[in-house]
XYZ file of C-alpha atoms in Angstrom:
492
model
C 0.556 -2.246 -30.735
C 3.657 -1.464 -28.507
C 6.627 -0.919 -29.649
C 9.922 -2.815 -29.850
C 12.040 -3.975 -27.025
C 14.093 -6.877 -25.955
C 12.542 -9.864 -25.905
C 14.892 -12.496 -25.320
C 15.555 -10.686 -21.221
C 12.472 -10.977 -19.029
C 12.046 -7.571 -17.798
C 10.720 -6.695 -14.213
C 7.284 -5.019 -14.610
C 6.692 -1.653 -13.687
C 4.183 -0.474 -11.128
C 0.841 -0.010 -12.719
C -0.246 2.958 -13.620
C -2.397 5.362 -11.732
C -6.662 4.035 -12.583
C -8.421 6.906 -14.404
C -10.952 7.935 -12.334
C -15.120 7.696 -13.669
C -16.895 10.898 -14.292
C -19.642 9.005 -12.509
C -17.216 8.851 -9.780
C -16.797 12.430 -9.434
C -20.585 13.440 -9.577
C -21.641 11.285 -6.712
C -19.666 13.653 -4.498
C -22.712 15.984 -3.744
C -21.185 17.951 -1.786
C -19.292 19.261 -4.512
C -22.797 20.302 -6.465
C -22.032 19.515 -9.638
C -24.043 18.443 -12.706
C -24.000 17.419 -15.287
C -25.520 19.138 -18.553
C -24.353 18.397 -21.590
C -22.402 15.319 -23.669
C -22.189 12.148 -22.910
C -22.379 10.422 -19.306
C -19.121 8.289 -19.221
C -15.856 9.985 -19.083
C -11.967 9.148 -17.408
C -10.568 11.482 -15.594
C -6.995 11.369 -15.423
C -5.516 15.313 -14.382
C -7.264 18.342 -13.267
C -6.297 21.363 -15.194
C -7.898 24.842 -14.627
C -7.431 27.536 -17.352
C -9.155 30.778 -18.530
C -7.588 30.822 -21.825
C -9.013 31.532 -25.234
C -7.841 28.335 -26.392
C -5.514 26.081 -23.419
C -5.154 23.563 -25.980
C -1.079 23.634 -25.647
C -1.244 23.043 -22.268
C -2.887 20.270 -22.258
C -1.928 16.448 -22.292
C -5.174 14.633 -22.434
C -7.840 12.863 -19.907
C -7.850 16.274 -18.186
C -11.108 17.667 -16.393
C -10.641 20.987 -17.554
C -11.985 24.123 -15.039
C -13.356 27.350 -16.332
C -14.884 29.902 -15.317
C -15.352 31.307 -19.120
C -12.970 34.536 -19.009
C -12.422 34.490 -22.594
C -14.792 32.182 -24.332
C -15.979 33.961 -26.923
C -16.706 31.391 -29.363
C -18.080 28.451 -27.640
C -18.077 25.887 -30.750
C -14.503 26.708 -31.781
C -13.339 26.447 -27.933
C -15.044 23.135 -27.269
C -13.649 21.907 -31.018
C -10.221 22.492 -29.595
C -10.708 20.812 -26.350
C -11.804 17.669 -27.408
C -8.878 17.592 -30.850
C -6.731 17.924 -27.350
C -8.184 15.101 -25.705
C -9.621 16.180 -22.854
C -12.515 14.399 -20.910
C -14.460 16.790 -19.828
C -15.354 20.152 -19.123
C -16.036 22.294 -16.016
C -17.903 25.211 -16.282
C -18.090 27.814 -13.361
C -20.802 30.156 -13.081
C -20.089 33.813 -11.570
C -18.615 36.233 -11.558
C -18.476 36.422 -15.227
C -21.396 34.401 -16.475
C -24.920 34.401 -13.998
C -25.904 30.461 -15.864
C -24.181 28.498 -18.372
C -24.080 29.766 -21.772
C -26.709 27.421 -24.075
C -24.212 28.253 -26.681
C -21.628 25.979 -24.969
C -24.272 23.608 -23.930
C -25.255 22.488 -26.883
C -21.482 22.915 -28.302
C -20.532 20.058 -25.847
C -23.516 18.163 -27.064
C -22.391 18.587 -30.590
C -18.855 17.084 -30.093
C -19.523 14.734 -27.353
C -17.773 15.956 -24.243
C -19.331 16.025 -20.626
C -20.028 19.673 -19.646
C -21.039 20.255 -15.560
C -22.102 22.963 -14.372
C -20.006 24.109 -11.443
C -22.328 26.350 -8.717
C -21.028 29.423 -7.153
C -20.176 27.841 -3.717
C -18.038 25.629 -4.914
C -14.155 26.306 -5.111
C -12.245 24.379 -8.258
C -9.541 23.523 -5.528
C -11.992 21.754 -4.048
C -13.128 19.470 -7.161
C -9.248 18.944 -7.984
C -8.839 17.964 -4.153
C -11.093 15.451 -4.464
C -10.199 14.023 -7.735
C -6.982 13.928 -6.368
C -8.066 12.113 -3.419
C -9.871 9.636 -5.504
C -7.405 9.250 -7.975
C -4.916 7.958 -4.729
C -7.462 5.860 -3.241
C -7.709 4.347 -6.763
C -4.472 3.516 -7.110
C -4.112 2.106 -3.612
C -6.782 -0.429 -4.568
C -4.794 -1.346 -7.761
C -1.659 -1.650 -6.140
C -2.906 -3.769 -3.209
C -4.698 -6.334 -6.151
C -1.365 -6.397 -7.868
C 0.182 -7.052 -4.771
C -2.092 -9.807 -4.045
C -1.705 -11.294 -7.499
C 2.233 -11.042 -7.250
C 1.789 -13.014 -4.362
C -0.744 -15.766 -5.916
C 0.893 -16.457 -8.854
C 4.741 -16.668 -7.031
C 3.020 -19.253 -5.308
C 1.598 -20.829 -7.786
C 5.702 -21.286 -9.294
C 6.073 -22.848 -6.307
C 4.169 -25.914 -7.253
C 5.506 -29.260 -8.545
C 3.914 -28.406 -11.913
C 4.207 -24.624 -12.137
C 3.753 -23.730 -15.391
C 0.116 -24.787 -15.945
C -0.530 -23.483 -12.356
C 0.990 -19.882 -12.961
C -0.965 -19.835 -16.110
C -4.313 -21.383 -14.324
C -3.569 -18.367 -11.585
C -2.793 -15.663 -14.148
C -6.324 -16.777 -16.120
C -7.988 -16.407 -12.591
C -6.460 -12.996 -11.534
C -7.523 -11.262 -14.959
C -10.613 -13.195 -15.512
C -9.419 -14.225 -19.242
C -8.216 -16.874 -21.330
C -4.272 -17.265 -21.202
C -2.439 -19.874 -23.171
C 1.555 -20.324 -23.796
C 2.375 -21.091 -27.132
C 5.814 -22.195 -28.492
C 7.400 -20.838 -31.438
C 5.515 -22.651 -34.286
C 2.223 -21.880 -32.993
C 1.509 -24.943 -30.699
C -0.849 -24.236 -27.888
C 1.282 -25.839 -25.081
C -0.669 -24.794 -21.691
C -3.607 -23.070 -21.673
C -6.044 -21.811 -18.876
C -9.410 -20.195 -19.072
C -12.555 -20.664 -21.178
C -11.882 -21.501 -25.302
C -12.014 -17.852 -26.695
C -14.353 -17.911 -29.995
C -12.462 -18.956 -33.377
C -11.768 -15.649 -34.399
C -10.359 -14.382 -31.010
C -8.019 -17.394 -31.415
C -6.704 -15.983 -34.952
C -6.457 -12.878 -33.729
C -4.261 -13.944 -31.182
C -2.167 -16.173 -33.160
C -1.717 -13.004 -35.551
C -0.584 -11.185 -32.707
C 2.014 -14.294 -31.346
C 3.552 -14.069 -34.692
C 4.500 -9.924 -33.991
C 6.565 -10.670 -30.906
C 7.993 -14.514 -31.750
C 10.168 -12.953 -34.302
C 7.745 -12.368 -37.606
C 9.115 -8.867 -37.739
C 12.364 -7.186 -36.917
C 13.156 -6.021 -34.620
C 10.702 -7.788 -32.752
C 8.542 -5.874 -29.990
C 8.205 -7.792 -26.280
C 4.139 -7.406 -26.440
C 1.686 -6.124 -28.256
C -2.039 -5.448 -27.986
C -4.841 -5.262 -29.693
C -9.442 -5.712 -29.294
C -11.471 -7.470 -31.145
C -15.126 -6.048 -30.601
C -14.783 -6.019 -26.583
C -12.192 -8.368 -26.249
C -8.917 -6.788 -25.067
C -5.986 -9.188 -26.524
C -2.163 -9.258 -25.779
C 0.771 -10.825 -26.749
C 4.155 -11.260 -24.732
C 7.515 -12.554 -25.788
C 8.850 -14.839 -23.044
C 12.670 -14.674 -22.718
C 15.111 -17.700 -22.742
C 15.679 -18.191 -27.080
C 12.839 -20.523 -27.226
C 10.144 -18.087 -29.091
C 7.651 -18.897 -26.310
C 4.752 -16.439 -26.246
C 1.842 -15.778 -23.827
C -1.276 -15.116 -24.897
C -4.279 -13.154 -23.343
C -7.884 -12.501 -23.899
C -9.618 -11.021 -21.369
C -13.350 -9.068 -21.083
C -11.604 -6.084 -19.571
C -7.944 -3.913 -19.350
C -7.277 -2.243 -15.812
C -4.566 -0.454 -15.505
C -2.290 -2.831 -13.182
C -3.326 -5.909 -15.759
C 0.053 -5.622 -17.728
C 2.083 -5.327 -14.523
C 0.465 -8.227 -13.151
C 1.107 -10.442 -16.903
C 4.710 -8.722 -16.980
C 4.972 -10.855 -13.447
C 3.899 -13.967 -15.559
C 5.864 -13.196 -18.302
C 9.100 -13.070 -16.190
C 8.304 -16.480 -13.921
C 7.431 -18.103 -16.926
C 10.862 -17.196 -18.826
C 12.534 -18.693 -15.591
C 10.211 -21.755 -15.392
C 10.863 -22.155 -19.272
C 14.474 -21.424 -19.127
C 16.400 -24.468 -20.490
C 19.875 -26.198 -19.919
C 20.920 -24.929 -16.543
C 24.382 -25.397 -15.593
C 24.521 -27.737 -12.506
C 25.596 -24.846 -10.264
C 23.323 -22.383 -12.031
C 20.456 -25.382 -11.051
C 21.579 -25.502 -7.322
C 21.610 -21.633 -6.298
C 18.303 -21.543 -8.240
C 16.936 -23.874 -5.916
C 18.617 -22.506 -2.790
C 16.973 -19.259 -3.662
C 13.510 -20.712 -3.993
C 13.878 -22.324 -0.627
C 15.133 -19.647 0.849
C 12.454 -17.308 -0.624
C 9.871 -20.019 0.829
C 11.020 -19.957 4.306
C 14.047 -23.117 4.448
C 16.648 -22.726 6.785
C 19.195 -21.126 5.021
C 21.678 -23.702 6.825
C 19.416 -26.868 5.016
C 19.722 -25.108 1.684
C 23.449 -24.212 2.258
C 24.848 -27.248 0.368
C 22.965 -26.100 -2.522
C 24.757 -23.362 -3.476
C 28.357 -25.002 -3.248
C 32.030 -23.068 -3.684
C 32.121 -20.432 -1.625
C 32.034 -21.031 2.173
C 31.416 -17.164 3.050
C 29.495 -14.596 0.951
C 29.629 -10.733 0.948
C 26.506 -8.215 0.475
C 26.914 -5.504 -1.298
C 24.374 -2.552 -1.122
C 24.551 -0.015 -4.211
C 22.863 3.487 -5.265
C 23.277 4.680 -8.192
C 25.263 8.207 -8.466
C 23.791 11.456 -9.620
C 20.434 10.823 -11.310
C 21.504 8.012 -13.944
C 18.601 4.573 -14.267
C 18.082 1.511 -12.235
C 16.748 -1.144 -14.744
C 17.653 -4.744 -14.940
C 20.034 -3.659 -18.225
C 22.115 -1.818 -15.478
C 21.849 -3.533 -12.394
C 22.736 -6.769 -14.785
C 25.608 -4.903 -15.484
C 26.564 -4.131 -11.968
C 26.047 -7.347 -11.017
C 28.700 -8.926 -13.387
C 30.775 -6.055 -12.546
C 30.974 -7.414 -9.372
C 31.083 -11.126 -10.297
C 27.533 -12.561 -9.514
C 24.251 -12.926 -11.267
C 22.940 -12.476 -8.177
C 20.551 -9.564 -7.826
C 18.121 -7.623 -6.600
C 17.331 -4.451 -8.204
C 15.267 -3.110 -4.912
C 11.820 -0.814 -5.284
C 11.586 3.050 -4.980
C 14.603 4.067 -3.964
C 15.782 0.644 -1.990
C 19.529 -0.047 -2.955
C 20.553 -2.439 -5.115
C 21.604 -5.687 -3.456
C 24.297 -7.930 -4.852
C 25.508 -11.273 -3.230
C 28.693 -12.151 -3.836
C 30.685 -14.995 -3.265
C 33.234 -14.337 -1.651
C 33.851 -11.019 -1.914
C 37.596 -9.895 -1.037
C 38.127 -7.985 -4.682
C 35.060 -5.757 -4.709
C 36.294 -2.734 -6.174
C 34.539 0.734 -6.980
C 31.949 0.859 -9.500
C 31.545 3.963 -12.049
C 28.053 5.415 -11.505
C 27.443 3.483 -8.604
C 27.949 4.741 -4.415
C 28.664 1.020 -2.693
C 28.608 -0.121 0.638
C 29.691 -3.834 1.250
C 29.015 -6.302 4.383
C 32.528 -8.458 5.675
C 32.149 -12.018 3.875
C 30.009 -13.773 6.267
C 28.157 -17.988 6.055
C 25.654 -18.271 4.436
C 23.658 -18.714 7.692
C 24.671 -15.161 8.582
C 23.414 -13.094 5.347
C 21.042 -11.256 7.292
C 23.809 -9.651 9.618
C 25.797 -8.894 6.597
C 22.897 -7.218 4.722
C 22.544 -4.307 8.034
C 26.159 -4.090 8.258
C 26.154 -3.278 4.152
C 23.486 -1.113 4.484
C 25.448 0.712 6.865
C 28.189 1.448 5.054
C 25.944 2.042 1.884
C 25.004 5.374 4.226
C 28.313 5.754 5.414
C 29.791 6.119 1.629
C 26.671 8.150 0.718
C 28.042 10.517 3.745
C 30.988 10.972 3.328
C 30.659 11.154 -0.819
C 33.623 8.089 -1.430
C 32.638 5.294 -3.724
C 32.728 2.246 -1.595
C 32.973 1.870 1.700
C 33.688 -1.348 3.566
C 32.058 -2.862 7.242
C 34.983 -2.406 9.407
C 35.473 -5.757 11.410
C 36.897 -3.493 14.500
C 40.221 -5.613 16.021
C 40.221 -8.581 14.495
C 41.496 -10.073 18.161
C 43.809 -7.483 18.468
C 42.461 -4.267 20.008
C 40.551 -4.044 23.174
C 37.347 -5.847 22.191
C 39.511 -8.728 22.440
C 40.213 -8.272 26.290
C 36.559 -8.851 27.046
C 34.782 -11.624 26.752
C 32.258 -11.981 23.999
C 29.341 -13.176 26.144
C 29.903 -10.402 28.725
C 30.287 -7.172 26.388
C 26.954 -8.527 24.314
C 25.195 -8.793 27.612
C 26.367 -5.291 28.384
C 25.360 -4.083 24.946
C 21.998 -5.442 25.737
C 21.815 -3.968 28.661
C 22.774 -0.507 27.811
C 20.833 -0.201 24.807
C 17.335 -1.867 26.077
C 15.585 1.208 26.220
C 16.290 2.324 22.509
C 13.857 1.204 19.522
C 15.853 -0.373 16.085
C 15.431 3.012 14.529
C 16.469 4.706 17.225
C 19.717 2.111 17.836
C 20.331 2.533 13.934
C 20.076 6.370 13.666
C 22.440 6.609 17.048
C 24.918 4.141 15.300
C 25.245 6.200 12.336
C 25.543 9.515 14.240
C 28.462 8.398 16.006
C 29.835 6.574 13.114
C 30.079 9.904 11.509
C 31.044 11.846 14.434
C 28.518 13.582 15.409
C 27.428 15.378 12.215
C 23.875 16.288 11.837
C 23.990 16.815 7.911
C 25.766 13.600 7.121
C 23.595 11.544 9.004
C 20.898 12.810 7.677
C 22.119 12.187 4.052
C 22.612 8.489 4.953
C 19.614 7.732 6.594
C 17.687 9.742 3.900
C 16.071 11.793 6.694
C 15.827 15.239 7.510
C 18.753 16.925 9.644
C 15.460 18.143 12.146
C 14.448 14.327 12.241
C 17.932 13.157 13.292
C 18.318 16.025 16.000
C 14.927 14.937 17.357
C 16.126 11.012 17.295
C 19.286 11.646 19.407
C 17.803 14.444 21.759
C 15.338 10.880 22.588
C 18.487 8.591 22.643
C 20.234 10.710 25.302
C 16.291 10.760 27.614
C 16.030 7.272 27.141
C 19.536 6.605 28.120
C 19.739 9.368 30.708
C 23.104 9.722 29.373
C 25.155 13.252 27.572
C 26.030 12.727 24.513
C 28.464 15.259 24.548
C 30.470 13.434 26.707
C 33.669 11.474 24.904
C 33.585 8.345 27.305
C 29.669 8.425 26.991
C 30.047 7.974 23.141
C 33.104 5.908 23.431
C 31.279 3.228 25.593
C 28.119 3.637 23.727
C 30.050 2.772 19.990
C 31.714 -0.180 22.052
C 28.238 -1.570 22.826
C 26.797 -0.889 19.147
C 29.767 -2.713 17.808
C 29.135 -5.692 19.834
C 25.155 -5.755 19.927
């Protein structure tokens, strides 16, 4: 069973994890001639290790299709012993230079202890079985990620309906092909979805409710278990009610818990009880907003504050992004509302608001000037631009500069003529290209700093203004060419 966490904070799932890839898989490359002779047929590859070691069990981690070409095997029972006390799934065995066939010593070894032993021809390169393992082993997890995505997307949906919480858990039942019931703390079935599991799959799963609902301390979020080939799981829903989902399903792929951990989090919010009124209302202005309203219609919703700042974050030096610490950044900066980003996407924070926004220990900040609501999407470039202007230049937090305020010489053109200029001038440049020029000149001119704020390489940005200056037929080197060329960018 897993082991403890927090389970009163609904945690954002992690990606899956990469599928293990079928032996079967492997063999039906026949290119790659291999067969195999010995142990059983079934096997997951999860790693490719090669090795011509007596015995390479330190070096290995487990679920590796180990390569040899038999350098040192001298005791084939002992060697094969080791391999599979290791964990590994199977065995490779290359013939010449140093043996002419495999050794029937090893072949019936591999029989003896159950691992799958192919025979590796002559013509065949081990680079070239790892390459294609490799290749499988991405294609694999391309297919799992695009089903997770999918799922993500069906049971969000599914929140979205006037009864959501039998619909998430009808949608979650469907995507794993399972059985899926919420129960509250006492034990009470309160939604289900999915066929009745048999009587004893129903204990088992009450058992396992009672390890996450609180029955031991410290409680763990989930925990698994099988019952003959029934995979069952249990998972703590947050909010201080002791609601728990439940799961029995026929199988266990590897992007199952992600997709449940999706579940688990919607529910907690679905479930979540006694919502302050203004709590209530920007709940529901996100929702619409996340479901295409017009963020002018849903504007009233989220009362107070008549303008609202973004702030984009990164966090400094090599220190985590979880919801513990972008939580904690987020009442830092005086909202609960957050989002923590994917790969390396910057933390967002929207803040009502927003003239106090000081620098945050850990973090590298770059924040948008308060803008309407109906605006957020203007504030969230200029933020992102000054995320990459603080990244840099190496300062904490830097601020979108509002250039004049109706003072300097923007003022002594008129709006509608300098945009229509700006247009004008910049037509022939893509977004990226408009984005990676407004940078450059930003930071005057300097190849290294833009390319650590655009997280590109230095090459990449010389490339991406050597095309800005064909397309615009213009030199860059020029001071009035820049000068005019900023004027337009700040008024595009």
């Amino acid at each position: 069973m897993d082991g403890p966490s927090m389970p009163e904070v609904p945690v954002v799932p992690a990606p899956p994890p990469t599928p293990p890839i079928p032996l079967t898989e492997l063999l039906a490359h026949e290119e790659l001639g291999l067969h195999r002779i010995a142990g059983p047929a079934e096997a997951d590859l999860l790693w490719v290790h090669t090795s011509e070691m007596a015995d390479p069990y330190p070096y290995l981690l487990g679920g590796e299709l180990l390569l040899s070409a038999g350098v040192q095997l001298k005791a084939p029972d002992a060697f094969v012993a080791r391999l599979v006390e290791a964990g590994a799934a199977a065995l490779g065995f290359g013939v010449t230079p140093v043996f002419d066939t495999v050794p029937q010593a090893l072949i019936e070894a591999c029989d003896r202890h159950g691992l799958p032993l192919l025979e590796v021809p002559p013509e065949t390169p081990f680079t070239a079985i790892a390459r294609t393992v490799w290749r499988l082993m991405a294609e694999a997890r391309h297919r799992e990620l695009r089903r997770v995505t999918r799922a993500q997307q069906a049971l969000a949906a599914a929140a979205a309906r006037p009864d959501p919480v039998p619909a998430v858990l009808h949608q979650l039942a469907a995507q794993l092909e399972g059985r899926v019931a919420l129960l509250a703390a006492d034990g009470e079935e309160l939604h289900a979805s999915g066929r009745r599991p048999a009587a004893d799959t129903g204990a088992a799963l009450a058992r396992l409710a009672r390890v996450v609902s609180g029955g031991s301390r410290p409680a763990p979020a989930s925990a698994t278990d099988t019952l003959r080939d029934t995979h069952l799981s249990a998972y703590a829903l947050g909010g201080g009610q002791g609601l728990v989902l439940t799961l029995a399903t026929g199988r266990r792929e590897a992007g199952d818990h992600t997709i449940a951990g999706v579940a688990v989090v919607l529910l907690s919010l679905l479930a979540a009880p006694h919502q302050g009124a203004d709590a209530a209302g920007r709940s529901a202005a996100l929702v619409r907003m996340l479901l295409g309203a017009d963020p002018q219609d849903v504007a009233p919703l989220l009362g107070g504050a008549e303008e609202w700042t973004v702030v984009h974050a990164r966090r400094s030096g090599d220190g985590p992004v979880d919801p513990l610490t972008t939580g904690a950044l987020g009442a830092a900066l005086g909202s609960a509302l957050v989002d923590a980003g994917r790969g390396g996407d910057a933390v967002r924070v929207l803040i009502p608001g927003g003239d106090r926004i000081t620098p945050q220990p850990g973090w590298t900040l770059g924040a948008s000037a308060p803008a309407p609501i109906t605006a957020l999407d203007l504030a969230d470039g200029q933020a992102s631009r000054a995320l990459g202007r603080a990244v840099a230049t190496r300062t904490p937090l830097a601020h979108h500069h509002n250039g004049g305020g109706g003072a300097g010489l923007d003022a002594l053109i008129p709006p509608d003529r300098a945009e229509a200029h700006a247009r004008a001038l910049l037509a022939p440049l893509t977004e990226p290209l408009t984005e990676t020029l407004r940078c450059w000149l930003s930071l005057h001119g300097s190849w290294d700093r833009t390319a650590m704020a655009l997280r590109v390489h230095r090459n990449t940005v010389r490339q991406r203004i050597a095309r800005c200056a064909a397309l615009l037929d213009a030199d860059l080197d020029d001071m009035d060419v820049r000068t005019e060329l900023w004027f337009a960018l700040r008024v595009r």
